[in-house]
PDB file of C-alpha atoms in Angstrom:
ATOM      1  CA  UNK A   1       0.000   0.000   0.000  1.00  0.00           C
ATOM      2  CA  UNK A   2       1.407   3.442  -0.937  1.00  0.00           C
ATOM      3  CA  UNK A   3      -0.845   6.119  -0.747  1.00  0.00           C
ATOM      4  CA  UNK A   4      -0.814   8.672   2.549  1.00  0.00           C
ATOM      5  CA  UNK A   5      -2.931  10.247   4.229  1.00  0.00           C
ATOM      6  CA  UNK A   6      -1.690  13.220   5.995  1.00  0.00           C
ATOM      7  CA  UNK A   7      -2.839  16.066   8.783  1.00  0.00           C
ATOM      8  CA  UNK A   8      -1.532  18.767  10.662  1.00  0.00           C
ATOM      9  CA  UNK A   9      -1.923  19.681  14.464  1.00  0.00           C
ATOM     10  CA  UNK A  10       0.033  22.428  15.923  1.00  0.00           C
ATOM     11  CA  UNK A  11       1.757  21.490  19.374  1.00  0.00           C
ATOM     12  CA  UNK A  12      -0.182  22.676  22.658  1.00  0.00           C
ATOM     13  CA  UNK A  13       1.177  24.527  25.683  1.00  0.00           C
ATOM     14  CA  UNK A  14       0.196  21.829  27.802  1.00  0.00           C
ATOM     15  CA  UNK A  15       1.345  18.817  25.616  1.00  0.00           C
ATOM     16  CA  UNK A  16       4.876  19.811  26.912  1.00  0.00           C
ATOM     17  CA  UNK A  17       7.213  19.573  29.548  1.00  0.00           C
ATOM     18  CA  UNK A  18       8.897  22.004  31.542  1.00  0.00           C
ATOM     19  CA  UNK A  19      11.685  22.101  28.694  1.00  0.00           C
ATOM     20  CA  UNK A  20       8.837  23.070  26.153  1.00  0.00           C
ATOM     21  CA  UNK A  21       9.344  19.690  24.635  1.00  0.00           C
ATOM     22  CA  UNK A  22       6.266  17.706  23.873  1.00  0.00           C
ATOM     23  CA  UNK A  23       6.119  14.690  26.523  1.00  0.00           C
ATOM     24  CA  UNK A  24       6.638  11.568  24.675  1.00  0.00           C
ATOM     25  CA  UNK A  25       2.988  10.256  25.787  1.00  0.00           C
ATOM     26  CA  UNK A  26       1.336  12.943  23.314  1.00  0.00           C
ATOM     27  CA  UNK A  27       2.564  11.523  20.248  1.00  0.00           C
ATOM     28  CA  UNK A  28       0.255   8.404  21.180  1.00  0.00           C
ATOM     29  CA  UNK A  29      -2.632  10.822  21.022  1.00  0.00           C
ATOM     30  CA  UNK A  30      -1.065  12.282  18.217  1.00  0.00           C
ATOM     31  CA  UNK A  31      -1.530   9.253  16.171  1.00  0.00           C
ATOM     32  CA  UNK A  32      -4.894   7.803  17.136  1.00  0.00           C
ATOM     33  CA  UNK A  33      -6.447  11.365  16.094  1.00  0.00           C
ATOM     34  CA  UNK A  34      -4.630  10.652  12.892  1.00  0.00           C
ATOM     35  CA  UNK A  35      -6.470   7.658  12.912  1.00  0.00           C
ATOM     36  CA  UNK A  36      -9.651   8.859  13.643  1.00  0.00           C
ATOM     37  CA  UNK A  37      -9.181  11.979  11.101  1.00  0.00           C
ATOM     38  CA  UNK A  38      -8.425   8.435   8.570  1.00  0.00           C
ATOM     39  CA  UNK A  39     -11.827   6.969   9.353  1.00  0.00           C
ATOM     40  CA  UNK A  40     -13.652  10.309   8.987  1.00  0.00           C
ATOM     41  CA  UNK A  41     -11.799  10.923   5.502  1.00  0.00           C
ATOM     42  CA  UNK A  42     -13.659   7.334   3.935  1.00  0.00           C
ATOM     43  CA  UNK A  43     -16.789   8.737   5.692  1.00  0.00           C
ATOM     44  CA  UNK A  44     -16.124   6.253   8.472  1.00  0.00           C
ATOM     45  CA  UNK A  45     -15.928   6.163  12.224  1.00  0.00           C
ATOM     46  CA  UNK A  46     -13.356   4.377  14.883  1.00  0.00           C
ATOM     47  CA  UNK A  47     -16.728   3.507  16.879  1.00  0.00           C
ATOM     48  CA  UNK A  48     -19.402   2.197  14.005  1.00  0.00           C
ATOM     49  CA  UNK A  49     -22.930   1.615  15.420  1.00  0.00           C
ATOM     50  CA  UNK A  50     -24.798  -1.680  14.222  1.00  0.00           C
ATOM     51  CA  UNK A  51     -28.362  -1.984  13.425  1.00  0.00           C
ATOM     52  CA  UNK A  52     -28.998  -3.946  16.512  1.00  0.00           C
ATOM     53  CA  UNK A  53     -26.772  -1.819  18.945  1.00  0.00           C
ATOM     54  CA  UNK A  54     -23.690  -3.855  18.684  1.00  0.00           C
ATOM     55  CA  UNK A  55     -20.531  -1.696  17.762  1.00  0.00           C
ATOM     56  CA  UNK A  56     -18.164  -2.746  15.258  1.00  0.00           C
ATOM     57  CA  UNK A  57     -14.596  -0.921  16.692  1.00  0.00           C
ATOM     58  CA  UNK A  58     -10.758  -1.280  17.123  1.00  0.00           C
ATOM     59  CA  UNK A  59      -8.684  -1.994  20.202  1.00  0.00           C
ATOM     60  CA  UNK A  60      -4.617  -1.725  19.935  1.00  0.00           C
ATOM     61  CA  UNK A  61      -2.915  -4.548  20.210  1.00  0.00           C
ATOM     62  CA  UNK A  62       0.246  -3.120  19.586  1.00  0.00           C
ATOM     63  CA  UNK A  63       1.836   0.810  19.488  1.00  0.00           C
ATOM     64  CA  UNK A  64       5.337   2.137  19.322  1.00  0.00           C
ATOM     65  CA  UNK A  65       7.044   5.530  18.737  1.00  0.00           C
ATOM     66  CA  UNK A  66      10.778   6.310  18.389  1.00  0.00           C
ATOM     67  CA  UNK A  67      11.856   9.947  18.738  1.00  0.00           C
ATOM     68  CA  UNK A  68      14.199  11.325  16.325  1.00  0.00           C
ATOM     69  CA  UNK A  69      14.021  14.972  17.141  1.00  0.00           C
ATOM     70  CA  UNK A  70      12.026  16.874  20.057  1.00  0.00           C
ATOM     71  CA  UNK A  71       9.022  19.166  19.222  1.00  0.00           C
ATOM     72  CA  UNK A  72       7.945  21.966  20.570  1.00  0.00           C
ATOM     73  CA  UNK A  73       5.295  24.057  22.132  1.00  0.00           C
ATOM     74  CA  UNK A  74       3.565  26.215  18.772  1.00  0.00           C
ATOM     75  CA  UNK A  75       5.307  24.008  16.069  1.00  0.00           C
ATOM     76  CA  UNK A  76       2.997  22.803  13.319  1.00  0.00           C
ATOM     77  CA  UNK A  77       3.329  18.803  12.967  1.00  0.00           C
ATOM     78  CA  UNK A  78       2.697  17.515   9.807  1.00  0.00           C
ATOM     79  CA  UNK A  79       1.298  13.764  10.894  1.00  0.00           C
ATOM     80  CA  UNK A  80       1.464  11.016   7.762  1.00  0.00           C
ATOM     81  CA  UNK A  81      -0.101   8.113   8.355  1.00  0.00           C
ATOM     82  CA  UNK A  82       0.112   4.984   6.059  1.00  0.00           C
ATOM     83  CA  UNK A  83      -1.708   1.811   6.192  1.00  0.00           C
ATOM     84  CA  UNK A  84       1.433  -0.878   6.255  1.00  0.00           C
ATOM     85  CA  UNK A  85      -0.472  -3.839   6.018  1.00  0.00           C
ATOM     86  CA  UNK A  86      -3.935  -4.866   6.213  1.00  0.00           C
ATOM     87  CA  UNK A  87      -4.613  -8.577   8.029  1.00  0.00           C
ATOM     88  CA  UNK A  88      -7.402 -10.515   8.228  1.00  0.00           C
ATOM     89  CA  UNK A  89      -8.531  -9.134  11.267  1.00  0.00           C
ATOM     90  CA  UNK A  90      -5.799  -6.551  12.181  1.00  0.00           C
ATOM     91  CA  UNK A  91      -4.440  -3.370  10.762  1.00  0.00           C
ATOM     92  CA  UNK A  92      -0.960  -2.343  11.131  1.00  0.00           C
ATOM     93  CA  UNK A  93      -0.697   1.302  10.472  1.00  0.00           C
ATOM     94  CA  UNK A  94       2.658   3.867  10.207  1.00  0.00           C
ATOM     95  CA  UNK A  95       2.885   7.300  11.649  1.00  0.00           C
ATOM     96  CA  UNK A  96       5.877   9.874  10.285  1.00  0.00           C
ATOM     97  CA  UNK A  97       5.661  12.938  12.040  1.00  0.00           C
ATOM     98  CA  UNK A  98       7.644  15.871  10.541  1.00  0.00           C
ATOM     99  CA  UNK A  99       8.130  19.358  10.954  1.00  0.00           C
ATOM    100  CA  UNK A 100       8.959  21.271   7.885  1.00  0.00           C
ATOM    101  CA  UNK A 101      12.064  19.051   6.860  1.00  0.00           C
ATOM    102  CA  UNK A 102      12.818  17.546   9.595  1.00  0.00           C
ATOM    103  CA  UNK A 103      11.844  13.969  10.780  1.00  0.00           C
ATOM    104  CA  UNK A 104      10.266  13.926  14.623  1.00  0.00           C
ATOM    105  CA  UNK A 105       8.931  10.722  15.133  1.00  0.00           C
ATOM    106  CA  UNK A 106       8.226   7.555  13.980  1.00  0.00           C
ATOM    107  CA  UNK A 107       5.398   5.819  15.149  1.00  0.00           C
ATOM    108  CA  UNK A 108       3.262   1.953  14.562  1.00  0.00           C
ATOM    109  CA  UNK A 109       0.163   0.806  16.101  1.00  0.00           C
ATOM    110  CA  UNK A 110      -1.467  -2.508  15.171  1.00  0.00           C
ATOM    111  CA  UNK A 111      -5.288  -2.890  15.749  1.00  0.00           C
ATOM    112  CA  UNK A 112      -7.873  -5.558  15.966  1.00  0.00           C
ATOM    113  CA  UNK A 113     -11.069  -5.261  14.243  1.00  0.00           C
ATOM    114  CA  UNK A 114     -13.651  -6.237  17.208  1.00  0.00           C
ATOM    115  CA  UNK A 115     -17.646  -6.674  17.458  1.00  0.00           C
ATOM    116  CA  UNK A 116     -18.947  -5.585  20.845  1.00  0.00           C
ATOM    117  CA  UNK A 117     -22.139  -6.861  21.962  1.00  0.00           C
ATOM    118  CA  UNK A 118     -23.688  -5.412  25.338  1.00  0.00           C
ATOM    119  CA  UNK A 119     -22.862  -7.762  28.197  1.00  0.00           C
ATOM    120  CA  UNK A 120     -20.551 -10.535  26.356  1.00  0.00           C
ATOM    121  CA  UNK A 121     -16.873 -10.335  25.852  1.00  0.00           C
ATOM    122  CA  UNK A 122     -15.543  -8.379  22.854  1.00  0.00           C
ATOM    123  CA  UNK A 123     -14.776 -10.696  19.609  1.00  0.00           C
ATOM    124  CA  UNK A 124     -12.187 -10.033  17.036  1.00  0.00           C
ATOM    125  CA  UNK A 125     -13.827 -10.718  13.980  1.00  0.00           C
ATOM    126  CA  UNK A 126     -12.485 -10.582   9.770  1.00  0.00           C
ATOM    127  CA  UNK A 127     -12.577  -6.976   8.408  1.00  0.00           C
ATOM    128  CA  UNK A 128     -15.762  -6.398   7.049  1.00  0.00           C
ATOM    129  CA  UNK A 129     -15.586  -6.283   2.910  1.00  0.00           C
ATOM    130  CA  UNK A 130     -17.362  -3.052   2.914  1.00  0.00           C
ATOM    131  CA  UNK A 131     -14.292  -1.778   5.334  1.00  0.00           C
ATOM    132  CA  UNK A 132     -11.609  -3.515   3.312  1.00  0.00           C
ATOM    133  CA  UNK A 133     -12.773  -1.645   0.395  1.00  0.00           C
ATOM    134  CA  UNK A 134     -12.571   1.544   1.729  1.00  0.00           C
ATOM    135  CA  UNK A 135      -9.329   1.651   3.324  1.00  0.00           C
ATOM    136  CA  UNK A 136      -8.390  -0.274  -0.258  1.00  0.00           C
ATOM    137  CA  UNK A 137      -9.896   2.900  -2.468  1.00  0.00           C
ATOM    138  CA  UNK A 138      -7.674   5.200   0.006  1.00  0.00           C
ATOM    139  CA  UNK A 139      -4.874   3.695  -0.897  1.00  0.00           C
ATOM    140  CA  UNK A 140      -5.950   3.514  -4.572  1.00  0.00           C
ATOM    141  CA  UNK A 141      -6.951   7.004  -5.686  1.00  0.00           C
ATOM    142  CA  UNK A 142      -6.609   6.519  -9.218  1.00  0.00           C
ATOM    143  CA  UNK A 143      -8.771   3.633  -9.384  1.00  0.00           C
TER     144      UNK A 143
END
C-alpha cells in the first residue's frame, strides 16, 4: 500500500514539559487522532454503530514511537499516516511525524477489528468487505 494520508496539528502549551518539549505520551494521542481523522476521511468512524446496537470498533494490540528529534510548544506537525499492512482481522498502520524538513517521530500501532455486543466479551472478527474496500480505495486514488 502506498498512498498517505496526511494532517496537521500544531503542538499545545500543555502537551509539553517544563523544557517546552512535547512529553513523549502525546505523540500516542497524536496518532490515534490521525487515525480517527483516517476513518472520517472514507466517511467512516473508529466507533461504528450496528443496526442492533452492537458496535463494530478497534482496540490496539500493539503501538510504538521512536523519537528522532524533540518538538515543541507552537510548532505545526505535519502527521502522515500509512496503512502498512492490512490482516485478516488486524491493521498495522505507520505514523511519520515531521516538521517542515525535519523527521520527529516515527510511530506503529497494530489494531484488531472487534464486534462488541452489550454484556458478552468483545470478539475479534475478519474486516468487514465493505471496510476492506474503503481503506483499499484510500490507498488507490486513481482507481
Amino acid at each position: 500500500m502506498s498512498c498517505t494520508f496526511k494532517t496537521i496539528r500544531r503542538v499545545e502549551f500543555h502537551e509539553t514539559d517544563m523544557a517546552g518539549i512535547v512529553h513523549f505520551s502525546n505523540f500516542y494521542k497524536y496518532m490515534e487522532q490521525a487515525e480517527h481523522e483516517y476513518y472520517r476521511s472514507l466517511g467512516m468512524t473508529i466507533v461504528d454503530k450496528q443496526p442492533d446496537g452492537s458496535v463494530i470498533g478497534w482496540p490496539r494490540v500493539s503501538a510504538q514511537c521512536s523519537f528522532e528529534s524533540p518538538a515543541f510548544y507552537g510548532d505545526l506537525l505535519e502527521i502522515r499516516l500509512t496503512i502498512e499492512r492490512v490482516g485478516v482481522k488486524s491493521l498495522t498502520i505507520e505514523y511519520d511525524f515531521w516538521r517542515d524538513e525535519t523527521k520527529i517521530a516515527k510511530g506503529r500501532m497494530k489494531t484488531v477489528c472487534c464486534h462488541f455486543t452489550h454484556g458478552e466479551p468483545m470478539k475479534s472478527i475478519e474486516i468487514p468487505e465493505w471496510i476492506q474496500q474503503k481503506i483499499e480505495d484510500s490507498q488507490n486514488p486513481t482507481t
